[in-house]
Amino acid sequence: MAITLSSLTDLAALGFDTIIDVRSPAEWAEDHIPGAISLPVLSNAERAIVGTIYKQESPFRARKIGGALVARNAAAHLEGPLADKAGGWRPLVYCWRGGMRSGSFATILKSVGWRADVVEGGYRSWRRLVVEQVYDRPVASPVVLLDGNTGSAKTELLALLKARGAQVIDLEGLARHRGSLFGAMPGGQPSQKAFEGALALELARLDPARPVLVEAESAKVGQCRLPPRLWRAMVAAPRIEIAAPRAERAAYLARAYADLSADPARLSATLALLRPLHAAERVESWQELAATGAHEALAHSLMAHHYDPRYAKHRARMEVPRQVVEAESLRPGALPVLAGAILARLGTF
């Protein structure tokens, strides 16, 4: 049976054990339904060959060759990743447009005895729902921004607030980037489509009766662009601003960016990107601090001369309600208390 998706939250409600993407590895890498596993029934090269034959020679010959390839690859999946699945296992299968690849694989799974279904319209039907959610619909909940200068532990505080029941969207987590020049994370960022898919699910799950807390970001998190509707809602949103001493923020950054500090070559190359924005002498002083392992002093100087002035200039242009939460410490033991203070302020919106 073909499953028609009418909303992004349908998949969770349908109760399938596994969602299987049978498209090629290249299609999977660009984007896929969150939570799906990749079991391609055609490799990148095989898909290209079958597509060329279909267009230039004969659709019938392409289907015959494709069918043999699908059967061969399906056999490898049955003997490999699916070998331990019990008789009651219930998978949902999709391909590009819900046609031959997913239908063929689902038929094989059904012949084994599993209750396999396919997604009507395949990945394209999912993508249409994503585009509708992030580009066409307004954000369902009132947006409140968690603001604060660099090093204010905003991302960590969002996680603590979510654990306490607050409605939160962690844009940096979805974009796999810490939102600054130094923010790249191991493994790189998702594609724009994959970022939008994960964000769309978060937006679809919002309770309109409650505010949603989002970290103050620019229009891009690394290379991932925020959808215009969400960005406009963020620009107009009231803010809860964390005010922490620069020394505390420097200490926090030295801890939070330990992965960057542990890679001197990467840290030096990132600092070099600041040369067009600052005098050569200042950048050289930062390079010296990095080379000697004075990471806390480096963070302090970067905030004093680079980040804090830019935050101040940006805020001077903002005319939105703002509540300030003072934070004397950003040490691990102090963050739960700070999260409680933020949660109390969130309850006033």
mmCIF file of C-alpha atoms in Angstrom:
data_model
loop_
_atom_site.group_PDB
_atom_site.id
_atom_site.type_symbol
_atom_site.label_atom_id
_atom_site.label_comp_id
_atom_site.label_asym_id
_atom_site.label_seq_id
_atom_site.Cartn_x
_atom_site.Cartn_y
_atom_site.Cartn_z
ATOM 1 C CA MET A 1 0.000 0.000 0.000
ATOM 2 C CA ALA A 2 1.211 3.512 -0.785
ATOM 3 C CA ILE A 3 1.260 5.894 2.193
ATOM 4 C CA THR A 4 0.236 9.467 1.404
ATOM 5 C CA LEU A 5 1.921 12.072 3.586
ATOM 6 C CA SER A 6 -0.320 15.015 4.370
ATOM 7 C CA SER A 7 1.889 16.554 7.075
ATOM 8 C CA LEU A 8 5.466 16.303 8.288
ATOM 9 C CA THR A 9 4.389 14.700 11.550
ATOM 10 C CA ASP A 10 2.593 11.806 9.823
ATOM 11 C CA LEU A 11 5.621 9.517 9.817
ATOM 12 C CA ALA A 12 5.985 9.493 13.591
ATOM 13 C CA ALA A 13 2.281 8.739 14.015
ATOM 14 C CA LEU A 14 2.240 5.868 11.496
ATOM 15 C CA GLY A 15 4.480 3.693 13.672
ATOM 16 C CA PHE A 16 6.832 2.179 11.077
ATOM 17 C CA ASP A 17 9.864 0.402 12.528
ATOM 18 C CA THR A 18 12.293 1.656 9.886
ATOM 19 C CA ILE A 19 12.191 4.205 7.071
ATOM 20 C CA ILE A 20 14.322 3.067 4.139
ATOM 21 C CA ASP A 21 15.701 5.371 1.449
ATOM 22 C CA VAL A 22 16.527 3.252 -1.609
ATOM 23 C CA ARG A 23 17.841 6.107 -3.733
ATOM 24 C CA SER A 24 21.488 6.314 -4.777
ATOM 25 C CA PRO A 25 24.158 7.380 -2.272
ATOM 26 C CA ALA A 26 24.483 10.776 -4.016
ATOM 27 C CA GLU A 27 20.753 11.455 -3.686
ATOM 28 C CA TRP A 28 20.879 10.378 -0.031
ATOM 29 C CA ALA A 29 23.873 12.629 0.691
ATOM 30 C CA GLU A 30 22.086 15.715 -0.599
ATOM 31 C CA ASP A 31 18.996 15.144 1.555
ATOM 32 C CA HIS A 32 16.765 12.441 2.991
ATOM 33 C CA ILE A 33 13.877 12.076 5.377
ATOM 34 C CA PRO A 34 15.277 12.540 8.912
ATOM 35 C CA GLY A 35 15.719 9.195 10.639
ATOM 36 C CA ALA A 36 15.758 7.163 7.424
ATOM 37 C CA ILE A 37 18.491 4.634 6.676
ATOM 38 C CA SER A 38 20.183 4.319 3.289
ATOM 39 C CA LEU A 39 19.819 1.005 1.436
ATOM 40 C CA PRO A 40 20.376 1.972 -2.212
ATOM 41 C CA VAL A 41 19.038 -0.397 -4.819
ATOM 42 C CA LEU A 42 21.114 1.356 -7.507
ATOM 43 C CA SER A 43 24.583 2.808 -6.998
ATOM 44 C CA ASN A 44 25.438 6.255 -8.358
ATOM 45 C CA ALA A 45 27.039 4.716 -11.446
ATOM 46 C CA GLU A 46 24.211 2.203 -11.964
ATOM 47 C CA ARG A 47 21.575 4.919 -11.748
ATOM 48 C CA ALA A 48 23.451 6.986 -14.337
ATOM 49 C CA ILE A 49 23.726 4.006 -16.689
ATOM 50 C CA VAL A 50 20.041 3.078 -16.404
ATOM 51 C CA GLY A 51 18.990 6.703 -16.864
ATOM 52 C CA THR A 52 21.109 7.078 -19.994
ATOM 53 C CA ILE A 53 19.701 3.895 -21.501
ATOM 54 C CA TYR A 54 16.143 5.018 -20.684
ATOM 55 C CA LYS A 55 16.601 8.372 -22.451
ATOM 56 C CA GLN A 56 18.828 7.415 -25.358
ATOM 57 C CA GLU A 57 17.928 3.807 -26.188
ATOM 58 C CA SER A 58 14.812 2.150 -24.786
ATOM 59 C CA PRO A 59 12.701 2.504 -21.641
ATOM 60 C CA PHE A 60 12.011 -1.252 -21.798
ATOM 61 C CA ARG A 61 15.713 -2.130 -21.904
ATOM 62 C CA ALA A 62 16.421 0.303 -19.088
ATOM 63 C CA ARG A 63 13.730 -1.294 -16.905
ATOM 64 C CA LYS A 64 15.062 -4.771 -17.645
ATOM 65 C CA ILE A 65 18.644 -3.840 -16.763
ATOM 66 C CA GLY A 66 17.484 -1.799 -13.775
ATOM 67 C CA GLY A 67 15.355 -4.661 -12.508
ATOM 68 C CA ALA A 68 18.315 -7.022 -12.514
ATOM 69 C CA LEU A 69 20.466 -4.496 -10.679
ATOM 70 C CA VAL A 70 17.753 -3.803 -8.093
ATOM 71 C CA ALA A 71 17.311 -7.523 -7.437
ATOM 72 C CA ARG A 72 21.053 -8.019 -7.030
ATOM 73 C CA ASN A 73 21.439 -5.084 -4.645
ATOM 74 C CA ALA A 74 18.299 -6.061 -2.723
ATOM 75 C CA ALA A 75 19.767 -9.534 -2.174
ATOM 76 C CA ALA A 76 22.870 -7.941 -0.639
ATOM 77 C CA HIS A 77 20.689 -5.923 1.730
ATOM 78 C CA LEU A 78 18.691 -9.010 2.739
ATOM 79 C CA GLU A 79 21.876 -10.902 3.508
ATOM 80 C CA GLY A 80 23.478 -7.886 5.230
ATOM 81 C CA PRO A 81 21.722 -5.032 7.087
ATOM 82 C CA LEU A 82 18.320 -6.765 7.121
ATOM 83 C CA ALA A 83 19.470 -10.255 8.026
ATOM 84 C CA ASP A 84 18.449 -9.953 11.683
ATOM 85 C CA LYS A 85 14.966 -8.445 11.161
ATOM 86 C CA ALA A 86 12.167 -10.487 12.712
ATOM 87 C CA GLY A 87 8.921 -11.449 11.002
ATOM 88 C CA GLY A 88 6.911 -8.597 12.509
ATOM 89 C CA TRP A 89 9.263 -5.888 11.230
ATOM 90 C CA ARG A 90 7.373 -3.102 9.423
ATOM 91 C CA PRO A 91 9.439 -0.922 7.039
ATOM 92 C CA LEU A 92 8.432 2.111 4.970
ATOM 93 C CA VAL A 93 10.309 2.496 1.684
ATOM 94 C CA TYR A 94 10.751 5.519 -0.556
ATOM 95 C CA CYS A 95 12.710 6.539 -3.640
ATOM 96 C CA TRP A 96 12.701 9.725 -5.739
ATOM 97 C CA ARG A 97 9.077 9.823 -6.838
ATOM 98 C CA GLY A 98 7.597 6.664 -5.318
ATOM 99 C CA GLY A 99 7.951 4.535 -8.425
ATOM 100 C CA MET A 100 10.033 1.672 -9.630
ATOM 101 C CA ARG A 101 12.890 1.532 -7.153
ATOM 102 C CA SER A 102 10.822 1.704 -3.977
ATOM 103 C CA GLY A 103 8.026 -0.422 -5.450
ATOM 104 C CA SER A 104 10.447 -3.137 -6.546
ATOM 105 C CA PHE A 105 12.232 -3.251 -3.203
ATOM 106 C CA ALA A 106 8.974 -3.223 -1.246
ATOM 107 C CA THR A 107 7.699 -6.143 -3.326
ATOM 108 C CA ILE A 108 10.805 -8.148 -2.437
ATOM 109 C CA LEU A 109 10.393 -7.294 1.250
ATOM 110 C CA LYS A 110 6.721 -8.328 1.129
ATOM 111 C CA SER A 111 7.662 -11.645 -0.484
ATOM 112 C CA VAL A 112 9.803 -12.368 2.575
ATOM 113 C CA GLY A 113 6.780 -11.746 4.792
ATOM 114 C CA TRP A 114 7.421 -8.229 6.086
ATOM 115 C CA ARG A 115 4.663 -5.595 6.079
ATOM 116 C CA ALA A 116 6.383 -3.134 3.760
ATOM 117 C CA ASP A 117 4.743 0.023 2.416
ATOM 118 C CA VAL A 118 5.961 2.800 0.120
ATOM 119 C CA VAL A 119 5.648 6.585 0.272
ATOM 120 C CA GLU A 120 3.291 7.904 -2.402
ATOM 121 C CA GLY A 121 5.282 10.400 -4.454
ATOM 122 C CA GLY A 122 8.528 9.402 -2.758
ATOM 123 C CA TYR A 123 11.077 11.937 -1.566
ATOM 124 C CA ARG A 124 9.505 14.644 -3.720
ATOM 125 C CA SER A 125 6.276 14.504 -1.700
ATOM 126 C CA TRP A 126 8.296 14.902 1.510
ATOM 127 C CA ARG A 127 10.262 17.803 0.043
ATOM 128 C CA ARG A 128 7.040 19.609 -0.983
ATOM 129 C CA LEU A 129 5.853 19.452 2.634
ATOM 130 C CA VAL A 130 9.211 20.787 3.833
ATOM 131 C CA VAL A 131 9.120 23.728 1.428
ATOM 132 C CA GLU A 132 5.545 24.523 2.427
ATOM 133 C CA GLN A 133 6.473 24.473 6.129
ATOM 134 C CA VAL A 134 9.615 26.603 6.020
ATOM 135 C CA TYR A 135 8.790 28.982 3.171
ATOM 136 C CA ASP A 136 5.016 29.340 3.030
ATOM 137 C CA ARG A 137 3.758 29.056 6.613
ATOM 138 C CA PRO A 138 4.314 31.575 9.408
ATOM 139 C CA VAL A 139 6.064 30.350 12.542
ATOM 140 C CA ALA A 140 3.257 28.894 14.650
ATOM 141 C CA SER A 141 4.566 29.967 18.068
ATOM 142 C CA PRO A 142 5.611 33.384 19.365
ATOM 143 C CA VAL A 143 9.392 33.587 18.908
ATOM 144 C CA VAL A 144 11.648 34.742 21.755
ATOM 145 C CA LEU A 145 15.388 35.120 21.151
ATOM 146 C CA LEU A 146 18.072 34.064 23.602
ATOM 147 C CA ASP A 147 20.684 36.783 23.136
ATOM 148 C CA GLY A 148 24.065 37.568 24.624
ATOM 149 C CA ASN A 149 27.584 38.348 23.485
ATOM 150 C CA THR A 150 29.902 35.652 22.188
ATOM 151 C CA GLY A 151 30.731 33.105 24.855
ATOM 152 C CA SER A 152 27.524 33.501 26.857
ATOM 153 C CA ALA A 153 26.843 29.723 26.779
ATOM 154 C CA LYS A 154 23.620 30.233 24.825
ATOM 155 C CA THR A 155 23.668 26.870 23.045
ATOM 156 C CA GLU A 156 24.344 24.934 26.243
ATOM 157 C CA LEU A 157 21.625 26.886 28.013
ATOM 158 C CA LEU A 158 19.145 26.042 25.261
ATOM 159 C CA ALA A 159 19.774 22.343 25.912
ATOM 160 C CA LEU A 160 19.205 22.826 29.645
ATOM 161 C CA LEU A 161 16.011 24.779 28.984
ATOM 162 C CA LYS A 162 14.702 22.108 26.618
ATOM 163 C CA ALA A 163 15.367 19.456 29.263
ATOM 164 C CA ARG A 164 13.215 21.519 31.636
ATOM 165 C CA GLY A 165 10.304 21.542 29.216
ATOM 166 C CA ALA A 166 10.828 24.810 27.365
ATOM 167 C CA GLN A 167 9.957 24.870 23.672
ATOM 168 C CA VAL A 168 13.307 25.318 21.913
ATOM 169 C CA ILE A 169 14.726 25.245 18.394
ATOM 170 C CA ASP A 170 18.523 24.822 18.359
ATOM 171 C CA LEU A 171 19.515 26.287 14.989
ATOM 172 C CA GLU A 172 23.222 25.688 15.554
ATOM 173 C CA GLY A 173 22.535 22.058 16.371
ATOM 174 C CA LEU A 174 20.460 21.619 13.208
ATOM 175 C CA ALA A 175 23.114 23.391 11.100
ATOM 176 C CA ARG A 176 25.991 21.575 12.863
ATOM 177 C CA HIS A 177 27.856 24.858 13.217
ATOM 178 C CA ARG A 178 28.517 27.142 16.193
ATOM 179 C CA GLY A 179 27.568 30.236 14.231
ATOM 180 C CA SER A 180 30.845 32.157 14.104
ATOM 181 C CA LEU A 181 34.033 32.264 12.074
ATOM 182 C CA PHE A 182 35.429 29.706 14.519
ATOM 183 C CA GLY A 183 32.240 27.647 14.557
ATOM 184 C CA ALA A 184 32.953 24.792 12.138
ATOM 185 C CA MET A 185 32.342 21.358 13.652
ATOM 186 C CA PRO A 186 33.741 17.906 12.803
ATOM 187 C CA GLY A 187 31.820 16.243 9.982
ATOM 188 C CA GLY A 188 30.829 19.499 8.320
ATOM 189 C CA GLN A 189 27.393 20.970 7.772
ATOM 190 C CA PRO A 190 24.310 19.395 6.201
ATOM 191 C CA SER A 191 23.171 20.518 2.783
ATOM 192 C CA GLN A 192 20.702 23.387 2.647
ATOM 193 C CA LYS A 193 17.906 20.925 1.851
ATOM 194 C CA ALA A 194 18.814 18.656 4.767
ATOM 195 C CA PHE A 195 18.941 21.654 7.120
ATOM 196 C CA GLU A 196 15.510 22.767 5.923
ATOM 197 C CA GLY A 197 14.107 19.259 6.412
ATOM 198 C CA ALA A 198 15.292 19.066 10.019
ATOM 199 C CA LEU A 199 14.088 22.615 10.691
ATOM 200 C CA ALA A 200 10.703 21.908 9.106
ATOM 201 C CA LEU A 201 10.129 19.028 11.518
ATOM 202 C CA GLU A 202 10.944 21.272 14.475
ATOM 203 C CA LEU A 203 8.551 23.949 13.217
ATOM 204 C CA ALA A 204 5.780 21.416 12.543
ATOM 205 C CA ARG A 205 5.972 20.137 16.138
ATOM 206 C CA LEU A 206 5.528 23.567 17.753
ATOM 207 C CA ASP A 207 2.717 24.150 20.216
ATOM 208 C CA PRO A 208 1.205 27.489 19.103
ATOM 209 C CA ALA A 209 0.067 28.232 22.651
ATOM 210 C CA ARG A 210 3.653 28.421 23.942
ATOM 211 C CA PRO A 211 6.614 30.635 22.977
ATOM 212 C CA VAL A 212 9.578 29.058 21.248
ATOM 213 C CA LEU A 213 13.080 30.064 22.328
ATOM 214 C CA VAL A 214 15.653 30.459 19.550
ATOM 215 C CA GLU A 215 19.260 31.596 19.817
ATOM 216 C CA ALA A 216 19.941 34.996 18.254
ATOM 217 C CA GLU A 217 21.690 34.305 14.962
ATOM 218 C CA SER A 218 22.485 36.065 11.720
ATOM 219 C CA ALA A 219 20.590 35.120 8.565
ATOM 220 C CA LYS A 220 23.074 32.274 8.017
ATOM 221 C CA VAL A 221 24.439 29.686 10.423
ATOM 222 C CA GLY A 222 27.689 28.812 8.760
ATOM 223 C CA GLN A 223 26.558 28.111 5.196
ATOM 224 C CA CYS A 224 22.966 27.207 6.091
ATOM 225 C CA ARG A 225 20.504 29.985 5.270
ATOM 226 C CA LEU A 226 17.541 30.650 7.533
ATOM 227 C CA PRO A 227 14.171 30.715 5.706
ATOM 228 C CA PRO A 228 12.877 34.292 5.271
ATOM 229 C CA ARG A 229 9.727 33.814 7.385
ATOM 230 C CA LEU A 230 11.703 32.506 10.363
ATOM 231 C CA TRP A 231 14.343 35.213 9.962
ATOM 232 C CA ARG A 232 11.729 37.979 9.912
ATOM 233 C CA ALA A 233 10.096 36.525 13.027
ATOM 234 C CA MET A 234 13.490 36.481 14.755
ATOM 235 C CA VAL A 235 14.286 40.075 13.811
ATOM 236 C CA ALA A 236 10.995 41.273 15.334
ATOM 237 C CA ALA A 237 11.136 38.978 18.381
ATOM 238 C CA PRO A 238 11.618 40.114 21.985
ATOM 239 C CA ARG A 239 14.926 39.078 23.534
ATOM 240 C CA ILE A 240 16.224 37.605 26.759
ATOM 241 C CA GLU A 241 19.818 38.811 26.937
ATOM 242 C CA ILE A 242 22.505 37.130 29.020
ATOM 243 C CA ALA A 243 24.920 39.666 30.492
ATOM 244 C CA ALA A 244 28.103 37.932 31.639
ATOM 245 C CA PRO A 245 31.563 39.367 32.412
ATOM 246 C CA ARG A 246 34.039 39.111 29.571
ATOM 247 C CA ALA A 247 36.445 37.101 31.735
ATOM 248 C CA GLU A 248 33.727 34.487 32.346
ATOM 249 C CA ARG A 249 32.895 34.376 28.662
ATOM 250 C CA ALA A 250 36.563 33.948 27.743
ATOM 251 C CA ALA A 251 36.901 31.031 30.151
ATOM 252 C CA TYR A 252 33.741 29.468 28.751
ATOM 253 C CA LEU A 253 34.958 29.802 25.147
ATOM 254 C CA ALA A 254 38.284 28.203 26.012
ATOM 255 C CA ARG A 255 36.345 25.181 27.292
ATOM 256 C CA ALA A 256 33.682 25.090 24.561
ATOM 257 C CA TYR A 257 36.165 25.410 21.696
ATOM 258 C CA ALA A 258 38.684 22.896 23.019
ATOM 259 C CA ASP A 259 38.473 20.992 19.723
ATOM 260 C CA LEU A 260 39.698 24.063 17.837
ATOM 261 C CA SER A 261 42.403 24.821 20.413
ATOM 262 C CA ALA A 262 43.680 21.261 20.034
ATOM 263 C CA ASP A 263 44.325 21.837 16.315
ATOM 264 C CA PRO A 264 46.932 24.645 16.094
ATOM 265 C CA ALA A 265 47.054 24.651 12.288
ATOM 266 C CA ARG A 266 43.300 25.015 11.983
ATOM 267 C CA LEU A 267 43.209 27.730 14.659
ATOM 268 C CA SER A 268 45.994 29.668 12.927
ATOM 269 C CA ALA A 269 44.280 29.401 9.545
ATOM 270 C CA THR A 270 40.994 30.638 11.027
ATOM 271 C CA LEU A 271 42.690 33.613 12.691
ATOM 272 C CA ALA A 272 44.302 34.482 9.365
ATOM 273 C CA LEU A 273 40.813 35.004 7.910
ATOM 274 C CA LEU A 274 40.527 38.104 10.137
ATOM 275 C CA ARG A 275 43.362 39.926 8.345
ATOM 276 C CA PRO A 276 41.053 41.973 6.066
ATOM 277 C CA LEU A 277 39.171 43.237 9.145
ATOM 278 C CA HIS A 278 41.998 44.144 11.539
ATOM 279 C CA ALA A 279 45.458 45.645 11.574
ATOM 280 C CA ALA A 280 48.274 43.211 10.872
ATOM 281 C CA GLU A 281 49.767 43.833 14.322
ATOM 282 C CA ARG A 282 46.557 42.791 16.067
ATOM 283 C CA VAL A 283 46.182 39.602 14.049
ATOM 284 C CA GLU A 284 49.829 38.768 14.741
ATOM 285 C CA SER A 285 49.221 39.218 18.465
ATOM 286 C CA TRP A 286 46.309 36.762 18.235
ATOM 287 C CA GLN A 287 48.503 34.303 16.361
ATOM 288 C CA GLU A 288 51.141 34.573 19.115
ATOM 289 C CA LEU A 289 48.555 33.895 21.829
ATOM 290 C CA ALA A 290 47.341 30.856 19.902
ATOM 291 C CA ALA A 291 50.877 29.576 19.338
ATOM 292 C CA THR A 292 51.716 29.784 23.051
ATOM 293 C CA GLY A 293 48.486 28.073 24.112
ATOM 294 C CA ALA A 294 47.066 31.184 25.814
ATOM 295 C CA HIS A 295 43.570 30.338 24.623
ATOM 296 C CA GLU A 296 41.658 32.132 27.355
ATOM 297 C CA ALA A 297 43.629 35.351 26.747
ATOM 298 C CA LEU A 298 43.055 34.898 23.005
ATOM 299 C CA ALA A 299 39.293 34.567 23.512
ATOM 300 C CA HIS A 300 39.289 37.661 25.745
ATOM 301 C CA SER A 301 41.111 39.749 23.136
ATOM 302 C CA LEU A 302 38.969 38.489 20.250
ATOM 303 C CA MET A 303 35.822 39.482 22.120
ATOM 304 C CA ALA A 304 37.188 42.882 23.137
ATOM 305 C CA HIS A 305 38.368 43.869 19.659
ATOM 306 C CA HIS A 306 36.261 41.832 17.259
ATOM 307 C CA TYR A 307 33.044 40.276 18.544
ATOM 308 C CA ASP A 308 31.743 42.610 21.243
ATOM 309 C CA PRO A 309 31.968 45.799 19.133
ATOM 310 C CA ARG A 310 30.057 44.087 16.330
ATOM 311 C CA TYR A 311 27.362 42.858 18.703
ATOM 312 C CA ALA A 312 26.998 46.365 20.131
ATOM 313 C CA LYS A 313 26.681 47.902 16.679
ATOM 314 C CA HIS A 314 24.065 45.353 15.662
ATOM 315 C CA ARG A 315 22.005 45.823 18.834
ATOM 316 C CA ALA A 316 22.027 49.596 18.429
ATOM 317 C CA ARG A 317 19.867 49.117 15.344
ATOM 318 C CA MET A 318 17.361 46.850 17.114
ATOM 319 C CA GLU A 319 14.184 48.266 18.599
ATOM 320 C CA VAL A 320 12.591 45.255 20.290
ATOM 321 C CA PRO A 321 11.652 44.450 23.914
ATOM 322 C CA ARG A 322 14.651 43.162 25.852
ATOM 323 C CA GLN A 323 15.017 41.580 29.278
ATOM 324 C CA VAL A 324 18.510 41.242 30.720
ATOM 325 C CA VAL A 325 19.559 38.296 32.898
ATOM 326 C CA GLU A 326 22.772 38.936 34.814
ATOM 327 C CA ALA A 327 25.199 36.017 34.960
ATOM 328 C CA GLU A 328 28.114 36.366 37.344
ATOM 329 C CA SER A 329 29.481 32.946 36.397
ATOM 330 C CA LEU A 330 29.339 30.619 33.393
ATOM 331 C CA ARG A 331 31.001 27.702 35.143
ATOM 332 C CA PRO A 332 29.235 24.343 34.638
ATOM 333 C CA GLY A 333 27.680 24.414 38.105
ATOM 334 C CA ALA A 334 26.231 27.895 37.541
ATOM 335 C CA LEU A 335 24.468 27.154 34.251
ATOM 336 C CA PRO A 336 21.424 25.301 35.706
ATOM 337 C CA VAL A 337 20.723 28.294 37.952
ATOM 338 C CA LEU A 338 21.047 30.633 34.983
ATOM 339 C CA ALA A 339 18.716 28.401 32.964
ATOM 340 C CA GLY A 340 16.129 28.693 35.735
ATOM 341 C CA ALA A 341 16.335 32.479 35.621
ATOM 342 C CA ILE A 342 15.864 32.454 31.851
ATOM 343 C CA LEU A 343 12.917 30.067 32.136
ATOM 344 C CA ALA A 344 11.246 32.439 34.590
ATOM 345 C CA ARG A 345 11.637 35.309 32.119
ATOM 346 C CA LEU A 346 10.336 33.156 29.264
ATOM 347 C CA GLY A 347 7.154 32.616 31.234
ATOM 348 C CA THR A 348 6.417 36.353 31.024
ATOM 349 C CA PHE A 349 6.029 36.342 27.237
#
